[in-house]
CSV table of C-alpha atoms in Angstrom, one decimal:
chain,number,residue,atom,x,y,z
A,1336,UNK,CA,147.0,37.3,90.7
A,1337,UNK,CA,142.7,36.3,91.3
A,1338,UNK,CA,140.8,33.8,93.5
A,1339,UNK,CA,139.8,31.4,92.4
A,1340,UNK,CA,137.5,28.9,94.2
A,1341,UNK,CA,136.5,25.1,93.6
A,1342,UNK,CA,133.5,23.9,92.0
A,1343,UNK,CA,133.9,21.8,95.1
A,1344,UNK,CA,133.5,24.8,97.3
A,1345,UNK,CA,130.5,25.6,95.2
A,1346,UNK,CA,127.2,25.2,97.0
A,1347,UNK,CA,123.2,25.2,95.7
A,1348,UNK,CA,120.7,26.6,98.5
A,1349,UNK,CA,117.7,24.9,98.5
A,1350,UNK,CA,114.9,27.1,100.4
A,1351,UNK,CA,113.8,24.6,103.0
A,1352,UNK,CA,110.1,25.4,103.0
A,1353,UNK,CA,107.9,24.9,100.7
A,1354,UNK,CA,104.9,27.8,101.1
A,1355,UNK,CA,101.4,26.1,100.3
A,1356,UNK,CA,99.2,28.8,100.5
A,1357,UNK,CA,99.1,32.6,102.2
A,1358,UNK,CA,96.4,34.9,101.8
A,1359,UNK,CA,95.1,38.1,102.9
A,1360,UNK,CA,91.5,37.2,104.5
A,1361,UNK,CA,89.0,40.7,106.3
A,1362,UNK,CA,86.0,40.6,108.6
A,1363,UNK,CA,87.2,37.3,109.7
A,1364,UNK,CA,84.3,36.1,112.1
A,1365,UNK,CA,83.2,34.0,113.9
A,1366,UNK,CA,86.6,32.4,113.0
A,1367,UNK,CA,84.6,28.9,114.2
A,1368,UNK,CA,86.9,26.3,114.1
A,1369,UNK,CA,87.0,23.2,116.4
A,1370,UNK,CA,90.3,20.9,117.1
A,1371,UNK,CA,92.6,21.7,113.6
A,1372,UNK,CA,95.4,18.5,113.0
A,1373,UNK,CA,96.5,19.6,109.8
A,1374,UNK,CA,99.8,18.3,108.5
A,1375,UNK,CA,100.6,22.5,107.6
A,1376,UNK,CA,102.8,24.9,109.8
A,1377,UNK,CA,100.6,28.5,109.5
A,1378,UNK,CA,101.3,32.0,110.1
A,1379,UNK,CA,99.0,33.9,111.3
A,1380,UNK,CA,99.4,38.2,111.8
A,1381,UNK,CA,96.8,40.1,112.3
A,1382,UNK,CA,95.5,43.9,111.7
A,1383,UNK,CA,93.2,44.2,115.1
A,1384,UNK,CA,92.7,41.9,118.0
A,1385,UNK,CA,89.7,40.0,118.1
A,1386,UNK,CA,91.0,36.5,117.0
A,1387,UNK,CA,91.5,32.9,119.9
A,1388,UNK,CA,93.5,30.2,119.9
A,1389,UNK,CA,92.5,27.6,122.1
A,1390,UNK,CA,94.4,24.2,122.4
A,1391,UNK,CA,95.6,22.3,125.5
A,1392,UNK,CA,98.0,24.8,126.4
A,1393,UNK,CA,95.6,27.1,127.2
A,1394,UNK,CA,93.4,30.7,125.7
A,1395,UNK,CA,94.8,32.7,123.5
A,1396,UNK,CA,94.0,36.1,122.7
A,1397,UNK,CA,96.0,36.8,119.3
A,1398,UNK,CA,97.5,40.4,119.9
A,1399,UNK,CA,97.6,42.8,116.9
A,1400,UNK,CA,100.8,43.3,115.1
A,1401,UNK,CA,101.8,40.4,115.8
A,1402,UNK,CA,103.5,36.6,114.0
A,1403,UNK,CA,101.9,33.3,116.1
A,1404,UNK,CA,103.8,29.8,115.1
A,1405,UNK,CA,101.7,26.8,115.0
A,1406,UNK,CA,103.6,24.2,114.6
A,1407,UNK,CA,102.1,20.6,112.1
A,1408,UNK,CA,99.7,18.7,113.7
A,1409,UNK,CA,98.8,21.2,117.1
A,1410,UNK,CA,95.6,20.8,117.8
A,1411,UNK,CA,94.2,24.2,118.2
A,1412,UNK,CA,90.4,25.7,118.2
A,1413,UNK,CA,89.5,29.3,116.8
A,1414,UNK,CA,86.9,31.3,117.4
A,1415,UNK,CA,86.6,35.5,117.1
A,1416,UNK,CA,85.5,37.2,119.9
A,1417,UNK,CA,84.3,40.7,117.0
A,1418,UNK,CA,85.7,41.4,113.2
A,1419,UNK,CA,89.5,41.6,112.7
A,1420,UNK,CA,91.8,41.2,109.2
A,1421,UNK,CA,94.5,38.9,108.7
A,1422,UNK,CA,97.7,38.1,106.3
A,1423,UNK,CA,98.1,34.0,106.9
A,1424,UNK,CA,100.3,31.5,105.5
A,1425,UNK,CA,100.4,28.3,105.6
A,1426,UNK,CA,103.9,26.3,104.8
A,1427,UNK,CA,105.3,22.6,105.2
A,1428,UNK,CA,109.1,22.6,105.9
A,1429,UNK,CA,111.0,20.0,103.0
A,1430,UNK,CA,111.2,15.9,103.6
A,1431,UNK,CA,115.7,17.0,104.7
A,1432,UNK,CA,114.7,19.8,107.6
A,1433,UNK,CA,113.0,18.3,111.2
A,1434,UNK,CA,111.4,20.8,113.1
A,1435,UNK,CA,110.2,19.9,116.5
A,1436,UNK,CA,107.7,22.4,117.9
A,1437,UNK,CA,105.4,21.8,121.1
A,1438,UNK,CA,103.4,25.2,120.6
A,1439,UNK,CA,102.4,28.2,119.3
A,1440,UNK,CA,105.2,30.8,119.4
A,1441,UNK,CA,104.4,34.1,119.6
A,1442,UNK,CA,106.7,37.3,117.6
A,1443,UNK,CA,106.8,40.9,117.1
A,1444,UNK,CA,106.4,42.1,114.7
A,1445,UNK,CA,109.3,44.4,113.3
A,1446,UNK,CA,109.0,48.1,110.5
A,1447,UNK,CA,110.7,46.3,107.6
A,1448,UNK,CA,108.4,42.8,108.0
A,1449,UNK,CA,105.5,45.1,109.0
A,1450,UNK,CA,105.7,46.9,105.7
A,1451,UNK,CA,106.8,43.8,103.2
A,1452,UNK,CA,103.0,42.6,104.4
A,1453,UNK,CA,101.0,46.3,104.0
A,1454,UNK,CA,102.7,45.8,100.2
A,1455,UNK,CA,101.0,42.3,99.5
A,1456,UNK,CA,98.2,43.8,101.0
A,1457,UNK,CA,97.9,46.0,98.4
A,1458,UNK,CA,99.0,43.9,95.1
A,1459,UNK,CA,96.8,40.9,96.9
A,1460,UNK,CA,94.1,43.6,96.6
A,1461,UNK,CA,94.5,44.7,92.8
A,1462,UNK,CA,95.3,40.7,92.4
A,1463,UNK,CA,98.0,41.6,90.8
A,1464,UNK,CA,101.7,40.5,90.7
A,1465,UNK,CA,101.7,37.2,92.1
A,1466,UNK,CA,105.7,36.5,91.7
A,1467,UNK,CA,105.8,39.2,94.2
A,1468,UNK,CA,103.9,38.2,96.6
A,1469,UNK,CA,105.1,35.4,96.9
A,1470,UNK,CA,108.4,36.6,97.2
A,1471,UNK,CA,107.0,38.8,99.6
A,1472,UNK,CA,105.5,35.7,101.3
A,1473,UNK,CA,108.9,34.0,101.2
A,1474,UNK,CA,110.8,36.9,102.5
A,1475,UNK,CA,108.6,37.4,105.5
A,1476,UNK,CA,108.2,33.2,106.3
A,1477,UNK,CA,112.0,33.3,106.6
A,1478,UNK,CA,112.3,36.4,109.2
A,1479,UNK,CA,109.6,35.1,111.8
A,1480,UNK,CA,111.6,31.6,110.9
A,1481,UNK,CA,115.1,32.7,112.2
A,1482,UNK,CA,113.8,34.8,115.0
A,1483,UNK,CA,111.9,31.9,116.2
A,1484,UNK,CA,113.4,30.6,120.2
A,1485,UNK,CA,115.3,27.9,121.0
A,1486,UNK,CA,113.5,25.7,121.8
A,1487,UNK,CA,112.0,24.9,118.4
A,1488,UNK,CA,114.9,22.8,117.0
A,1489,UNK,CA,115.9,22.4,113.1
A,1490,UNK,CA,118.1,20.3,111.5
A,1491,UNK,CA,119.2,18.8,108.4
A,1492,UNK,CA,118.8,14.8,108.0
A,1493,UNK,CA,121.4,13.6,105.8
A,1494,UNK,CA,120.2,12.4,103.2
A,1495,UNK,CA,122.2,10.7,100.4
A,1496,UNK,CA,121.7,10.3,96.3
A,1497,UNK,CA,119.4,7.0,96.8
A,1498,UNK,CA,117.2,8.5,99.9
A,1499,UNK,CA,117.4,11.3,97.8
A,1500,UNK,CA,116.2,9.4,95.3
A,1501,UNK,CA,113.0,7.6,96.8
A,1502,UNK,CA,112.0,10.9,97.9
A,1503,UNK,CA,111.2,12.3,95.0
A,1504,UNK,CA,110.2,9.5,93.5
A,1505,UNK,CA,107.7,8.6,96.2
A,1506,UNK,CA,106.7,12.9,96.1
A,1507,UNK,CA,105.9,12.3,92.2
A,1508,UNK,CA,104.0,9.1,92.5
A,1509,UNK,CA,101.6,9.3,95.1
A,1510,UNK,CA,98.8,8.4,92.8
A,1511,UNK,CA,100.7,4.9,93.1
A,1512,UNK,CA,100.7,1.7,95.4
A,1513,UNK,CA,103.7,2.3,96.5
A,1514,UNK,CA,105.8,-1.3,98.8
A,1515,UNK,CA,109.2,-1.1,99.6
A,1516,UNK,CA,109.8,-3.7,96.6
A,1517,UNK,CA,109.4,-1.1,94.6
A,1518,UNK,CA,110.9,1.7,95.9
A,1519,UNK,CA,113.9,0.0,96.9
A,1520,UNK,CA,114.2,-1.2,93.3
A,1521,UNK,CA,114.0,1.7,92.0
A,1522,UNK,CA,117.1,2.8,94.0
A,1523,UNK,CA,119.5,0.5,93.4
A,1524,UNK,CA,118.6,-2.1,96.5
A,1525,UNK,CA,118.3,-5.1,98.5
A,1526,UNK,CA,115.4,-4.5,100.0
A,1527,UNK,CA,116.3,-5.3,103.2
A,1528,UNK,CA,119.5,-2.3,102.7
A,1529,UNK,CA,116.5,0.2,101.9
A,1530,UNK,CA,114.9,-0.4,104.7
A,1531,UNK,CA,117.5,0.2,107.0
A,1532,UNK,CA,118.8,3.0,104.8
A,1533,UNK,CA,115.7,4.5,105.0
A,1534,UNK,CA,114.5,4.4,108.3
A,1535,UNK,CA,118.3,5.7,109.7
A,1536,UNK,CA,118.0,8.6,107.6
A,1537,UNK,CA,114.0,10.2,108.1
A,1538,UNK,CA,113.2,8.5,111.4
A,1539,UNK,CA,110.2,7.0,110.2
A,1540,UNK,CA,110.1,3.3,107.7
A,1541,UNK,CA,109.6,4.3,103.9
A,1542,UNK,CA,106.0,3.1,104.9
A,1543,UNK,CA,105.3,5.4,107.6
A,1544,UNK,CA,106.4,8.4,105.4
A,1545,UNK,CA,104.4,7.1,102.4
A,1546,UNK,CA,101.3,7.0,104.6
A,1547,UNK,CA,101.7,10.2,105.9
A,1548,UNK,CA,102.5,11.8,102.7
A,1549,UNK,CA,99.7,10.4,101.2
A,1550,UNK,CA,97.2,11.7,103.6
A,1551,UNK,CA,99.2,15.1,103.5
A,1552,UNK,CA,98.0,15.2,100.1
A,1553,UNK,CA,94.3,13.9,101.2
A,1554,UNK,CA,94.3,17.0,103.9
A,1555,UNK,CA,95.0,19.7,101.3
A,1556,UNK,CA,92.3,18.2,98.3
A,1557,UNK,CA,89.8,17.7,100.9
A,1558,UNK,CA,90.4,21.1,102.2
A,1559,UNK,CA,90.6,22.9,98.6
A,1560,UNK,CA,89.4,20.6,96.1
A,1561,UNK,CA,85.4,19.6,95.4
A,1562,UNK,CA,86.4,16.6,94.9
A,1563,UNK,CA,84.3,13.5,97.3
A,1564,UNK,CA,86.2,11.8,99.7
A,1565,UNK,CA,86.4,8.6,97.4
A,1566,UNK,CA,88.2,10.2,94.8
A,1567,UNK,CA,90.8,11.4,96.8
A,1568,UNK,CA,90.7,8.2,97.8
A,1569,UNK,CA,90.7,7.1,94.8
A,1570,UNK,CA,93.5,9.8,93.8
A,1571,UNK,CA,96.2,8.6,96.0
A,1572,UNK,CA,96.4,5.8,95.2
A,1573,UNK,CA,93.8,4.1,98.5
A,1574,UNK,CA,93.2,0.3,97.8
A,1575,UNK,CA,89.0,1.6,98.9
A,1576,UNK,CA,87.5,4.8,99.8
A,1577,UNK,CA,87.3,2.1,103.2
A,1578,UNK,CA,91.4,2.0,103.4
A,1579,UNK,CA,91.8,5.9,103.2
A,1580,UNK,CA,89.3,6.8,106.0
A,1581,UNK,CA,91.1,4.6,108.8
A,1582,UNK,CA,94.4,5.4,107.4
A,1583,UNK,CA,93.0,9.2,107.2
A,1584,UNK,CA,91.3,8.5,111.1
A,1585,UNK,CA,94.7,7.3,112.4
A,1586,UNK,CA,96.7,10.1,110.9
A,1587,UNK,CA,94.7,12.3,111.6
A,1588,UNK,CA,92.7,11.9,114.8
A,1589,UNK,CA,89.5,12.5,112.4
A,1590,UNK,CA,87.6,11.1,109.7
A,1591,UNK,CA,87.8,13.2,106.3
A,1592,UNK,CA,84.0,14.3,106.1
A,1593,UNK,CA,84.6,16.1,109.6
A,1594,UNK,CA,88.0,17.2,108.2
A,1595,UNK,CA,86.7,18.7,105.6
A,1596,UNK,CA,83.7,20.1,107.6
A,1597,UNK,CA,86.1,21.5,110.6
A,1598,UNK,CA,88.5,24.1,108.4
A,1599,UNK,CA,87.2,26.8,106.7
A,1600,UNK,CA,85.7,27.0,102.3
A,1601,UNK,CA,88.4,29.5,101.3
A,1602,UNK,CA,90.1,28.5,98.3
A,1603,UNK,CA,93.5,31.1,98.5
A,1604,UNK,CA,94.6,33.8,95.2
A,1605,UNK,CA,98.0,32.5,96.1
A,1606,UNK,CA,98.8,29.7,96.2
A,1607,UNK,CA,102.4,28.6,96.3
């Protein structure tokens, strides 16, 4: 008799993180970045020594052939003693995943990941096989996350259908003013019921979530686009540049202009 599988036993698996951009840089020097406080995670892998990270936890001299995982909203500065080469990934976890990270995590490489990174570099430098490069980046990042220490807690939030609808709507309408009445109506709930359900599920209020997502998008645009601050404010549905700058400073501990100046002005060929 053939084995059978009930439909309800089949699950669609979703990647728990989203890579924003990844790449390979050479001759990095002097790598002067001050008080970075970004809403995305960073993974660094240096092929040579020379990079230094300074934070409230102290001075970290990055070792050769080690992975360094830096949490979102972790404040740090960088500089270099000498030129070095670096493979990097900037990423975020999806909305249904909450991760607690309070420090920089150093993780040893292994031969398989080293080979993957070497292949990535070869393809990247020749501007070939973009899709394969992205697949390699996902493989490397997933492997590193599986080897993270237990104190870096990763948990899945219990998102039901209505909250999923709200999250999708927010993601697709960041250019609009999103108030609780609008979101509640879109989910088919009364306003108070929606606010309670969202706050309990996501561990933050709907408006706090909306502000955070808008500022996360603003950070990306400030870092990788040529849009003016006024244009970014309009793009994200703020009433004016003053309102945008005030909200940005509250969440990022910095002004939009200083944030832009403090970050490296490069664009990766592989923005995923």
